[in-house]
XYZ file of C-alpha atoms in Angstrom:
672
model
C 80.164 -105.907 -185.847
C 83.232 -104.976 -183.537
C 80.942 -101.716 -182.181
C 78.015 -103.813 -181.420
C 79.819 -106.004 -179.178
C 82.452 -102.902 -177.672
C 79.458 -101.916 -175.211
C 78.773 -104.641 -173.240
C 82.438 -105.400 -172.916
C 82.912 -102.198 -171.575
C 79.851 -101.926 -169.371
C 81.345 -105.189 -167.324
C 84.706 -103.561 -167.219
C 83.560 -100.395 -166.127
C 81.336 -102.913 -163.551
C 84.649 -104.472 -162.294
C 86.404 -100.960 -162.125
C 83.982 -99.756 -159.830
C 83.791 -103.304 -157.624
C 87.825 -103.629 -157.462
C 87.565 -99.577 -156.415
C 85.087 -100.085 -153.753
C 87.032 -102.993 -152.262
C 90.054 -101.434 -152.153
C 88.341 -98.565 -150.381
C 86.676 -100.685 -147.847
C 90.326 -102.029 -146.805
C 92.142 -98.560 -146.838
C 88.968 -96.940 -145.018
C 90.054 -99.672 -141.754
C 93.594 -98.791 -142.243
C 94.135 -96.001 -139.616
C 92.465 -98.089 -136.898
C 94.599 -100.880 -137.888
C 97.300 -99.013 -137.728
C 96.752 -97.692 -134.011
C 95.514 -101.177 -132.775
C 99.002 -102.550 -134.201
C 101.022 -100.000 -132.519
C 99.693 -100.189 -129.204
C 99.504 -103.875 -129.265
C 102.954 -104.074 -130.251
C 103.919 -100.998 -127.823
C 102.104 -103.013 -125.025
C 104.021 -106.382 -125.638
C 107.545 -104.562 -125.741
C 106.413 -103.078 -122.453
C 105.404 -106.535 -121.189
C 108.723 -107.842 -122.175
C 111.314 -104.923 -121.650
C 113.716 -106.892 -120.032
C 114.336 -108.771 -123.437
C 116.461 -106.591 -125.185
C 115.751 -108.130 -128.719
C 112.289 -107.251 -128.682
C 113.516 -103.875 -129.602
C 114.611 -105.197 -132.916
C 111.177 -106.996 -133.228
C 109.196 -103.921 -132.626
C 111.172 -101.836 -134.814
C 110.417 -103.719 -137.560
C 106.909 -103.755 -136.528
C 106.699 -100.153 -136.819
C 108.863 -100.039 -140.335
C 105.976 -102.418 -141.608
C 103.272 -99.993 -140.192
C 104.764 -97.146 -141.351
C 104.899 -98.779 -144.925
C 101.189 -99.437 -144.450
C 100.719 -95.546 -143.924
C 102.634 -94.326 -146.642
C 100.570 -96.764 -148.875
C 97.702 -95.052 -147.177
C 98.544 -91.657 -148.200
C 99.376 -92.493 -151.341
C 95.756 -94.381 -151.770
C 93.806 -91.199 -150.348
C 95.435 -88.273 -152.311
C 96.725 -90.111 -155.698
C 95.197 -93.681 -156.232
C 91.833 -93.005 -154.938
C 90.352 -91.243 -157.613
C 92.370 -93.025 -160.578
C 90.073 -94.083 -162.756
C 92.472 -97.329 -163.402
C 91.679 -100.905 -162.680
C 95.267 -101.710 -162.247
C 95.786 -98.740 -160.163
C 92.647 -100.154 -157.808
C 94.360 -104.036 -158.061
C 97.591 -102.498 -157.085
C 96.659 -100.714 -154.294
C 95.088 -103.647 -152.694
C 97.667 -106.253 -153.529
C 100.134 -103.844 -151.518
C 97.455 -103.629 -148.748
C 97.375 -107.699 -148.950
C 101.172 -107.863 -148.939
C 101.964 -105.515 -146.297
C 99.081 -107.073 -144.042
C 100.333 -110.089 -144.540
C 104.341 -109.002 -143.859
C 102.636 -107.864 -140.465
C 101.110 -111.363 -139.754
C 104.184 -112.679 -140.667
C 105.921 -110.442 -137.814
C 103.433 -111.322 -135.372
C 104.446 -115.314 -135.830
C 108.250 -114.157 -135.767
C 107.230 -112.779 -132.120
C 105.680 -116.089 -130.884
C 108.304 -117.923 -132.488
C 111.146 -115.862 -130.789
C 109.904 -115.572 -127.152
C 107.226 -118.251 -126.433
C 110.146 -120.450 -125.312
C 111.684 -118.001 -122.987
C 108.089 -116.932 -121.608
C 106.432 -118.091 -118.384
C 102.930 -119.550 -118.132
C 101.149 -116.354 -117.614
C 103.177 -114.802 -120.374
C 102.403 -117.124 -123.102
C 98.511 -116.656 -122.014
C 99.118 -112.940 -122.977
C 100.766 -114.198 -126.169
C 98.063 -116.230 -127.165
C 95.367 -113.890 -126.146
C 97.095 -111.093 -128.056
C 97.268 -113.240 -131.056
C 93.996 -114.550 -130.963
C 92.565 -110.865 -130.868
C 94.705 -109.811 -133.699
C 93.622 -112.619 -135.792
C 89.736 -112.437 -135.217
C 90.265 -108.450 -136.087
C 91.682 -109.574 -139.275
C 88.001 -111.360 -140.179
C 86.697 -108.278 -141.037
C 89.723 -106.147 -142.323
C 90.565 -109.056 -145.059
C 86.779 -110.065 -145.413
C 87.045 -109.024 -149.140
C 90.255 -111.334 -149.374
C 89.262 -114.644 -148.016
C 92.509 -116.578 -148.754
C 94.592 -113.526 -147.113
C 92.333 -113.892 -144.109
C 93.432 -117.853 -143.821
C 96.743 -116.856 -144.537
C 96.851 -114.332 -141.594
C 94.720 -116.551 -139.206
C 97.540 -119.297 -139.603
C 100.404 -117.166 -139.430
C 99.209 -116.219 -135.868
C 97.203 -119.302 -134.589
C 99.323 -121.797 -136.399
C 102.924 -121.374 -134.740
C 101.131 -121.049 -131.126
C 99.130 -124.215 -131.540
C 102.519 -126.192 -132.493
C 104.768 -124.752 -129.433
C 101.750 -124.926 -126.539
C 101.018 -128.784 -128.295
C 104.795 -129.527 -128.236
C 105.288 -128.944 -124.071
C 103.777 -131.959 -123.567
C 101.689 -130.669 -120.786
C 97.927 -130.834 -120.037
C 97.108 -127.466 -119.499
C 99.141 -126.431 -122.893
C 97.601 -129.032 -124.883
C 94.150 -128.027 -123.762
C 95.010 -124.184 -125.122
C 96.456 -125.913 -128.067
C 92.960 -127.626 -128.926
C 91.301 -124.295 -128.082
C 93.632 -122.491 -130.821
C 92.641 -124.970 -133.216
C 89.178 -124.520 -132.782
C 89.738 -121.115 -132.630
C 91.645 -121.486 -136.079
C 88.412 -123.204 -137.386
C 86.154 -120.825 -136.505
C 87.735 -117.812 -137.649
C 88.193 -119.073 -141.188
C 84.575 -120.237 -141.030
C 83.500 -116.392 -140.097
C 86.196 -114.805 -142.730
C 84.399 -116.878 -145.581
C 81.082 -115.765 -144.070
C 82.390 -112.081 -143.798
C 83.807 -112.405 -147.171
C 80.257 -113.174 -148.911
C 78.559 -110.488 -146.994
C 80.878 -108.019 -147.674
C 80.717 -109.007 -151.386
C 77.226 -109.328 -151.329
C 76.767 -105.939 -149.694
C 79.338 -104.038 -152.135
C 77.258 -105.341 -155.107
C 73.999 -104.050 -153.511
C 75.545 -100.618 -152.592
C 76.739 -100.377 -156.506
C 73.471 -101.016 -157.746
C 72.441 -98.459 -155.096
C 74.422 -96.004 -156.417
C 73.804 -96.628 -160.214
C 69.806 -95.971 -159.096
C 70.976 -92.526 -157.323
C 73.195 -91.155 -159.884
C 70.135 -91.866 -162.196
C 67.938 -90.107 -159.836
C 70.644 -87.054 -159.391
C 70.208 -86.529 -162.898
C 67.398 -85.229 -162.560
C 67.425 -83.403 -159.207
C 68.405 -80.106 -160.543
C 65.591 -79.653 -162.720
C 63.336 -80.982 -159.777
C 64.544 -78.341 -157.388
C 64.026 -75.386 -159.628
C 60.541 -76.783 -159.676
C 60.299 -77.391 -155.900
C 61.522 -73.893 -155.235
C 59.242 -72.231 -157.713
C 56.212 -74.654 -156.099
C 57.363 -73.695 -152.697
C 57.324 -70.309 -153.575
C 53.727 -70.266 -154.591
C 52.800 -72.114 -151.782
C 54.513 -69.841 -149.431
C 52.380 -66.505 -150.942
C 49.203 -68.693 -150.729
C 49.399 -69.620 -147.674
C 50.740 -66.003 -146.102
C 47.738 -64.850 -147.651
C 45.077 -67.166 -146.267
C 46.575 -66.950 -142.877
C 46.059 -63.142 -143.303
C 42.238 -63.564 -143.987
C 41.485 -66.467 -141.489
C 41.008 -65.370 -138.033
C 42.312 -67.934 -135.160
C 38.948 -69.452 -134.654
C 38.178 -70.264 -138.195
C 41.830 -71.478 -138.774
C 41.652 -74.153 -135.624
C 38.334 -75.238 -137.314
C 39.186 -75.999 -140.144
C 42.424 -77.759 -139.131
C 40.526 -80.025 -136.708
C 37.638 -81.033 -139.862
C 41.089 -81.828 -142.189
C 42.366 -83.926 -139.474
C 39.178 -85.691 -139.266
C 38.461 -86.146 -142.603
C 42.221 -87.159 -143.856
C 43.821 -90.199 -143.762
C 47.036 -89.614 -141.574
C 49.494 -91.672 -143.367
C 48.568 -90.776 -147.036
C 46.752 -87.402 -146.935
C 43.638 -88.760 -148.684
C 40.106 -88.986 -147.513
C 39.413 -91.198 -144.813
C 36.297 -94.009 -145.587
C 33.911 -91.552 -143.730
C 35.003 -88.246 -145.421
C 34.779 -90.041 -148.623
C 31.379 -91.279 -148.272
C 30.160 -88.104 -147.207
C 30.938 -86.086 -149.971
C 30.213 -88.773 -152.538
C 26.693 -88.687 -150.783
C 26.602 -84.753 -151.816
C 28.044 -84.932 -155.353
C 25.687 -87.737 -156.770
C 22.752 -85.354 -154.943
C 24.314 -82.560 -156.598
C 25.411 -84.017 -159.831
C 23.510 -83.175 -163.135
C 21.867 -86.020 -165.335
C 24.283 -85.436 -168.453
C 27.335 -85.634 -166.184
C 28.922 -89.512 -166.397
C 30.831 -90.818 -163.230
C 32.128 -93.480 -162.299
C 33.204 -95.229 -158.969
C 36.795 -97.134 -158.910
C 37.657 -99.263 -156.220
C 41.462 -100.010 -156.110
C 42.918 -102.793 -154.108
C 46.911 -103.866 -154.008
C 47.087 -107.365 -154.174
C 49.099 -109.582 -151.975
C 49.882 -106.563 -149.771
C 50.368 -108.902 -146.555
C 54.047 -109.981 -148.614
C 55.003 -105.846 -148.858
C 54.122 -106.179 -145.120
C 56.473 -108.849 -144.337
C 59.523 -106.397 -145.550
C 58.592 -103.715 -142.663
C 56.346 -101.285 -141.750
C 58.417 -98.417 -143.193
C 58.366 -99.945 -146.773
C 54.624 -100.529 -146.644
C 54.159 -97.097 -145.753
C 56.087 -95.732 -148.447
C 54.174 -97.874 -150.840
C 51.116 -96.752 -149.679
C 52.085 -93.333 -150.088
C 53.325 -93.568 -153.515
C 49.949 -95.347 -154.600
C 48.258 -92.497 -153.096
C 50.341 -89.904 -155.140
C 49.894 -91.759 -158.297
C 45.991 -91.362 -157.686
C 46.711 -87.816 -157.239
C 48.760 -87.245 -160.431
C 46.123 -89.034 -162.694
C 43.188 -86.730 -161.381
C 44.980 -83.786 -161.767
C 43.178 -82.428 -158.558
C 39.737 -83.326 -160.283
C 38.593 -86.592 -158.411
C 37.242 -87.511 -155.013
C 39.966 -89.577 -153.543
C 40.351 -91.730 -150.272
C 41.833 -94.818 -148.711
C 39.422 -97.279 -147.333
C 41.055 -99.912 -146.009
C 44.479 -101.373 -145.427
C 45.330 -101.795 -148.846
C 42.375 -100.136 -150.658
C 42.036 -97.063 -152.316
C 38.583 -95.489 -153.870
C 38.409 -92.873 -156.333
C 35.505 -90.980 -158.360
C 35.946 -89.353 -161.923
C 34.325 -88.267 -164.735
C 34.876 -89.080 -168.582
C 32.591 -87.484 -171.026
C 33.515 -90.672 -173.554
C 32.699 -92.869 -171.005
C 36.044 -95.246 -171.959
C 36.011 -96.627 -168.545
C 37.876 -99.885 -169.374
C 40.658 -97.801 -171.598
C 41.135 -95.560 -168.264
C 41.136 -98.092 -165.612
C 43.992 -99.749 -167.682
C 46.029 -96.594 -167.859
C 45.189 -96.040 -164.106
C 46.193 -99.664 -163.441
C 49.640 -99.127 -165.742
C 50.451 -96.205 -163.744
C 50.223 -97.693 -160.304
C 52.174 -100.595 -160.734
C 55.232 -99.110 -161.874
C 57.963 -99.900 -159.262
C 57.918 -98.077 -156.396
C 61.484 -96.719 -154.776
C 61.505 -97.934 -150.998
C 64.390 -97.891 -148.429
C 65.108 -101.410 -149.370
C 65.157 -101.032 -152.961
C 62.548 -101.421 -155.760
C 59.268 -102.825 -154.629
C 56.888 -104.194 -157.564
C 52.891 -103.793 -156.719
C 49.928 -105.729 -158.314
C 46.480 -104.031 -158.391
C 43.159 -104.719 -159.042
C 40.358 -102.264 -160.216
C 36.299 -102.846 -159.896
C 34.768 -99.569 -161.994
C 30.950 -99.398 -160.503
C 29.397 -96.549 -163.372
C 26.532 -94.283 -162.397
C 23.152 -94.981 -164.186
C 19.556 -95.428 -163.893
C 19.979 -98.470 -161.440
C 23.109 -97.069 -159.478
C 22.496 -93.402 -158.435
C 23.399 -94.228 -154.879
C 26.384 -94.335 -152.596
C 25.382 -97.992 -151.414
C 24.476 -99.411 -154.698
C 27.860 -97.679 -156.153
C 30.062 -99.191 -153.458
C 28.347 -102.779 -153.664
C 29.002 -103.085 -157.511
C 32.182 -102.085 -157.408
C 33.222 -104.642 -154.775
C 31.410 -107.486 -157.168
C 33.817 -106.199 -159.715
C 37.124 -106.829 -157.566
C 35.415 -110.010 -156.059
C 35.038 -111.287 -159.850
C 38.920 -110.660 -160.408
C 39.820 -112.177 -156.639
C 37.831 -115.717 -158.050
C 39.803 -115.745 -161.201
C 43.285 -115.298 -159.410
C 44.330 -112.637 -161.636
C 45.056 -108.667 -161.630
C 43.309 -106.505 -163.734
C 40.263 -104.062 -164.803
C 36.735 -104.974 -164.398
C 33.670 -103.229 -165.404
C 30.685 -104.343 -163.276
C 27.902 -105.790 -165.413
C 24.795 -107.843 -163.798
C 26.414 -111.352 -164.819
C 29.017 -110.946 -162.413
C 26.276 -110.337 -159.454
C 24.409 -113.569 -160.929
C 27.584 -115.415 -160.596
C 28.471 -113.959 -157.169
C 25.338 -114.854 -155.764
C 25.465 -118.168 -157.265
C 28.628 -119.262 -155.634
C 27.532 -117.717 -152.540
C 24.750 -119.926 -152.438
C 26.679 -123.016 -153.456
C 29.049 -122.407 -150.801
C 26.461 -122.069 -147.778
C 24.727 -125.291 -149.443
C 27.907 -127.120 -149.510
C 28.847 -125.715 -146.041
C 25.381 -127.054 -144.845
C 26.189 -130.563 -146.723
C 29.184 -131.280 -144.772
C 27.601 -130.436 -141.451
C 24.760 -132.706 -142.413
C 27.143 -135.233 -144.454
C 24.730 -135.384 -147.458
C 27.646 -135.930 -149.615
C 28.228 -139.479 -151.002
C 31.491 -141.493 -152.487
C 31.521 -143.444 -155.333
C 34.268 -146.067 -156.262
C 35.385 -146.285 -159.704
C 37.578 -149.714 -160.772
C 41.572 -149.199 -161.631
C 41.804 -152.723 -163.242
C 45.486 -153.971 -163.543
C 46.332 -155.425 -166.847
C 48.380 -158.166 -165.090
C 47.510 -161.078 -162.889
C 48.232 -161.116 -159.278
C 48.197 -157.063 -159.202
C 46.141 -155.558 -156.633
C 42.973 -154.019 -157.898
C 42.348 -150.460 -157.329
C 38.969 -148.024 -156.631
C 39.454 -144.454 -157.117
C 37.008 -142.585 -154.708
C 34.858 -140.032 -156.130
C 32.364 -137.426 -154.460
C 29.008 -136.995 -155.426
C 26.598 -134.319 -154.361
C 22.910 -134.262 -154.886
C 21.174 -131.457 -153.364
C 17.887 -131.126 -152.853
C 17.107 -127.474 -154.269
C 20.495 -127.365 -156.614
C 20.429 -130.846 -157.969
C 22.903 -132.857 -159.019
C 26.254 -130.662 -158.232
C 29.422 -131.497 -160.445
C 32.777 -131.702 -158.743
C 33.931 -129.340 -161.254
C 31.833 -126.816 -159.719
C 31.781 -127.062 -156.248
C 35.440 -128.355 -155.496
C 36.669 -124.427 -156.728
C 34.167 -123.239 -154.642
C 35.529 -125.439 -151.449
C 39.231 -124.130 -152.391
C 38.397 -120.799 -152.468
C 36.175 -120.466 -149.239
C 38.276 -123.164 -146.785
C 35.931 -125.913 -146.799
C 38.405 -128.067 -148.614
C 40.340 -129.148 -145.964
C 37.526 -130.292 -143.591
C 35.752 -131.682 -146.752
C 39.337 -133.710 -147.880
C 39.733 -135.168 -144.255
C 36.262 -136.371 -144.311
C 36.546 -137.944 -147.944
C 40.089 -139.588 -146.529
C 38.526 -141.165 -143.701
C 35.247 -142.636 -145.439
C 37.341 -143.736 -148.127
C 39.554 -145.722 -145.866
C 36.423 -146.930 -143.812
C 34.799 -148.669 -146.896
C 38.135 -149.982 -148.187
C 38.077 -152.265 -144.928
C 35.585 -154.456 -146.296
C 37.109 -155.217 -149.673
C 38.513 -158.427 -150.293
C 42.049 -159.018 -150.671
C 44.769 -156.206 -151.007
C 42.543 -153.987 -152.803
C 43.446 -150.321 -152.858
C 41.564 -146.975 -152.321
C 42.670 -144.305 -154.475
C 41.698 -140.583 -152.916
C 42.271 -137.217 -154.534
C 44.018 -134.663 -152.514
C 43.812 -130.640 -153.312
C 46.714 -128.883 -153.665
C 45.537 -126.583 -150.560
C 45.729 -129.605 -148.360
C 49.284 -130.220 -149.078
C 50.256 -126.935 -148.768
C 48.243 -126.544 -145.655
C 51.029 -128.924 -144.188
C 48.843 -131.177 -142.036
C 48.470 -133.941 -145.028
C 50.836 -136.196 -143.555
C 49.225 -136.268 -140.354
C 45.635 -136.170 -141.683
C 46.732 -139.621 -143.502
C 48.334 -141.083 -140.462
C 45.778 -140.149 -138.242
C 43.060 -141.867 -140.253
C 45.272 -145.197 -140.693
C 45.440 -145.347 -137.124
C 41.702 -144.762 -136.812
C 40.766 -147.261 -139.430
C 43.553 -149.624 -139.406
C 43.824 -149.845 -143.109
C 47.222 -151.078 -143.707
C 48.965 -148.052 -145.611
C 50.020 -150.284 -148.597
C 46.286 -150.481 -149.383
C 45.940 -146.567 -149.835
C 47.118 -144.559 -152.861
C 47.060 -140.423 -152.869
C 46.536 -138.863 -156.227
C 47.464 -135.199 -156.845
C 46.579 -132.905 -159.915
C 49.365 -131.383 -161.973
C 48.803 -127.848 -160.353
C 50.993 -128.860 -157.948
C 53.837 -128.026 -160.653
C 52.635 -124.541 -160.500
C 52.887 -123.904 -156.661
C 55.494 -124.238 -154.120
C 57.139 -127.438 -155.383
C 59.826 -127.660 -152.182
C 56.846 -127.470 -149.978
C 55.037 -130.059 -151.717
C 58.028 -132.570 -152.418
C 58.082 -132.430 -148.436
C 55.010 -132.969 -147.710
C 54.539 -135.579 -150.298
C 57.824 -137.507 -148.645
C 56.273 -137.377 -145.537
C 52.911 -139.413 -146.855
C 55.240 -141.622 -148.623
C 57.230 -142.434 -145.598
C 53.815 -143.596 -144.335
C 53.968 -146.402 -146.843
C 51.093 -144.738 -148.921
C 51.811 -144.325 -152.452
C 51.186 -141.469 -154.460
C 50.051 -140.644 -157.839
C 50.166 -137.512 -160.348
C 46.261 -137.512 -161.905
C 45.608 -135.933 -165.692
C 49.111 -136.251 -166.130
C 49.840 -134.302 -169.719
C 47.383 -131.967 -169.748
C 48.574 -128.918 -168.004
C 51.681 -127.620 -165.684
C 53.431 -130.706 -165.680
C 57.372 -130.388 -166.279
C 59.827 -133.256 -166.259
C 62.617 -131.392 -164.637
C 59.990 -131.287 -161.326
C 58.923 -134.958 -162.088
C 62.341 -136.194 -161.438
C 62.184 -134.968 -157.554
C 58.510 -135.238 -157.112
C 58.352 -138.715 -154.603
C 55.820 -140.046 -157.216
C 54.777 -143.572 -157.844
C 52.308 -143.653 -160.144
C 51.381 -141.243 -163.038
C 47.800 -141.247 -164.573
C 47.359 -140.736 -168.415
C 44.342 -138.155 -169.330
C 41.814 -139.725 -171.518
C 42.548 -137.172 -174.363
C 45.587 -139.111 -175.221
C 43.424 -142.175 -176.298
C 40.338 -140.518 -177.922
C 42.358 -140.800 -181.272
C 44.491 -143.785 -182.082
C 46.178 -142.521 -184.905
C 49.450 -143.173 -185.704
C 50.993 -139.840 -183.676
C 48.842 -140.525 -181.066
C 50.170 -144.114 -180.492
C 54.000 -142.375 -180.625
C 52.974 -139.727 -178.255
C 51.565 -142.754 -175.674
C 55.034 -144.725 -176.297
C 56.843 -141.816 -175.395
C 55.183 -141.058 -171.929
C 55.156 -144.783 -171.332
C 59.087 -145.359 -172.214
C 59.399 -142.048 -170.017
C 57.155 -143.365 -167.119
C 59.282 -146.709 -166.895
C 62.506 -145.164 -167.387
C 61.726 -143.397 -164.094
C 60.451 -146.236 -162.299
C 56.632 -145.445 -162.131
C 53.538 -147.370 -162.860
C 51.157 -145.998 -165.625
C 47.290 -145.699 -165.398
C 45.487 -144.720 -168.772
C 41.670 -143.330 -167.782
C 39.088 -143.026 -170.251
C 39.308 -146.737 -171.519
C 35.520 -147.010 -173.347
C 36.437 -149.514 -176.232
C 38.304 -152.853 -176.719
C 40.481 -151.509 -179.432
C 41.764 -149.208 -176.703
C 42.441 -151.777 -174.124
C 44.265 -154.081 -176.215
C 46.512 -151.390 -177.698
C 46.890 -150.300 -173.891
C 47.795 -154.071 -173.141
C 50.158 -154.365 -175.740
C 52.120 -151.373 -174.906
C 52.735 -152.478 -171.864
C 50.267 -150.093 -169.282
C 49.820 -151.516 -165.700
C 46.493 -150.254 -165.136
C 43.431 -149.332 -167.110
C 40.266 -146.835 -166.037
C 37.010 -145.991 -167.557
C 33.368 -147.359 -168.557
C 34.711 -150.142 -170.563
C 35.604 -151.424 -167.224
C 33.127 -149.995 -165.051
C 31.358 -147.299 -163.999
C 31.499 -145.664 -160.560
C 29.353 -147.305 -158.295
C 28.363 -147.361 -154.733
C 30.120 -148.038 -151.683
C 27.881 -151.368 -151.070
C 28.049 -152.493 -154.572
C 32.256 -152.383 -154.589
C 32.444 -155.496 -152.516
C 30.177 -157.810 -154.821
C 31.649 -156.427 -158.097
C 35.159 -157.123 -156.547
C 33.713 -160.715 -156.368
C 32.419 -161.139 -159.163
C 35.946 -160.096 -161.000
C 37.493 -162.393 -158.842
């Protein structure tokens, strides 16, 4: 049992030793410059006050302190620096801090002793020197924040008191400036301490990684020397055989065919060689084209051009290693690569999975390790795909299938993908045309309150009847709208038309409008709601925004900010389909929500377990101050049970089916 616990303890002790040693190393590295500055500053003050004999005692004390610090520096450099002992590093740090504070006390003694006998200009000189020394201590004592603040207090505090005690206006101003300087320097000391500690931790982590790399350096160096020797021999042989004209011609052709960054073929050269390869290949040689794409490469580019270039070069090298010189390789786009390889066993999926795992290994860059995610679309050469255009098209279709699913992976093209892609393209074009022609319609389903004198609600639901496609379900066209960017204009249209329709409704009936997560993340939802309310004149308390539980899987901070802006307008917020997906009680506490809508799946079965679960949901909602709506109410048994449980609103076919806008007024009148 003791042996199992010893390794973590030793690891933590070793890490503490290294961190303490690094802190001492940083402090003592600055000490020579500090000693030179202290000597120059104290000597300059001595010359400036040379008529005061007592100054020699102070100057001598300062030099003694400096001598002790110099001795501590020699001990650190020649004895303690290499000592693998935690207490030794701590002792060196304590000595450094103690002597620094002694020096600060001597500076304070100078101010206290010579300030009363100084002229106004001499006092300013003293203030300038002390401020300069105090400012310099921020970096020197950055790794000891309490000592840094004490040092600053020793230099600035006495001067502030003495300037303030004169009672003269100019010196009172200087005292106030001293207080401001003290506050600013202590703040800088805290920031410098945090920054220095962070940098030390990063350096420690980097050193560990470098140490592991150096462990393999000798073997790699031998291999490199051997390869370099072989390469030199081959180059020498080629140079002897080639004429100057042939060498220039080859170099120009190489430059024209290769990508300048990775050294792989560029797109045009790859397509040219692949076209020739397809014409010359034998029928029984199984080939496949693999299209490789780095997902979310824009996030890597945010780390800087150098980092993104290192990632691309690393991916190119891994593709070379995978092929072993047997493949056609190319960089076909900013973060896209293509390769052609042969597999007699035609295990394309297995080879693709292995290649993806190889490419996704962490890449070391100047800023540290970078993780990448790649997608691979594979198209095989078969009877229906024997030309370059078809292969490129099929590989792109396979990649697009992965993009639509929003996940990385490896996909081998099949005909079903092409049908699905064409269907979604057709759906996207038709939806764009329907939005342009305003051929979409809105229907409204009542949300009935369980108590009297509470406003009814009508949920706006989007419907689409296309002349060619027929009735298209929202479950089909909403995802297409989101991935094509049409969801933003579509959402604005639904919001505007819903509020316009609500103007004709009697009483204080509320219209509830569904909003996509993309509308929230775009950041314009609050402005869209404000413009619609101003344009229609609908009171904000008659509008409710519904969001789905998918908000829990996104940038929750941004979503909270946008929803809070909407709520500030007086509009209520509801969470739709609660309990079916990503719901998190931890996030629910912070979301600015007024209503939660319980999904219909919770009331399909009203056994004892389901009732307990419903009671738990209602208790939680009431405890957090939410109103509760239950969807999918279709029987009187469900209605009676939910009313008895204290639900606030019911929605479902038992209350009413969705109706056209022109039927809402009469329905509300009948219910009234």
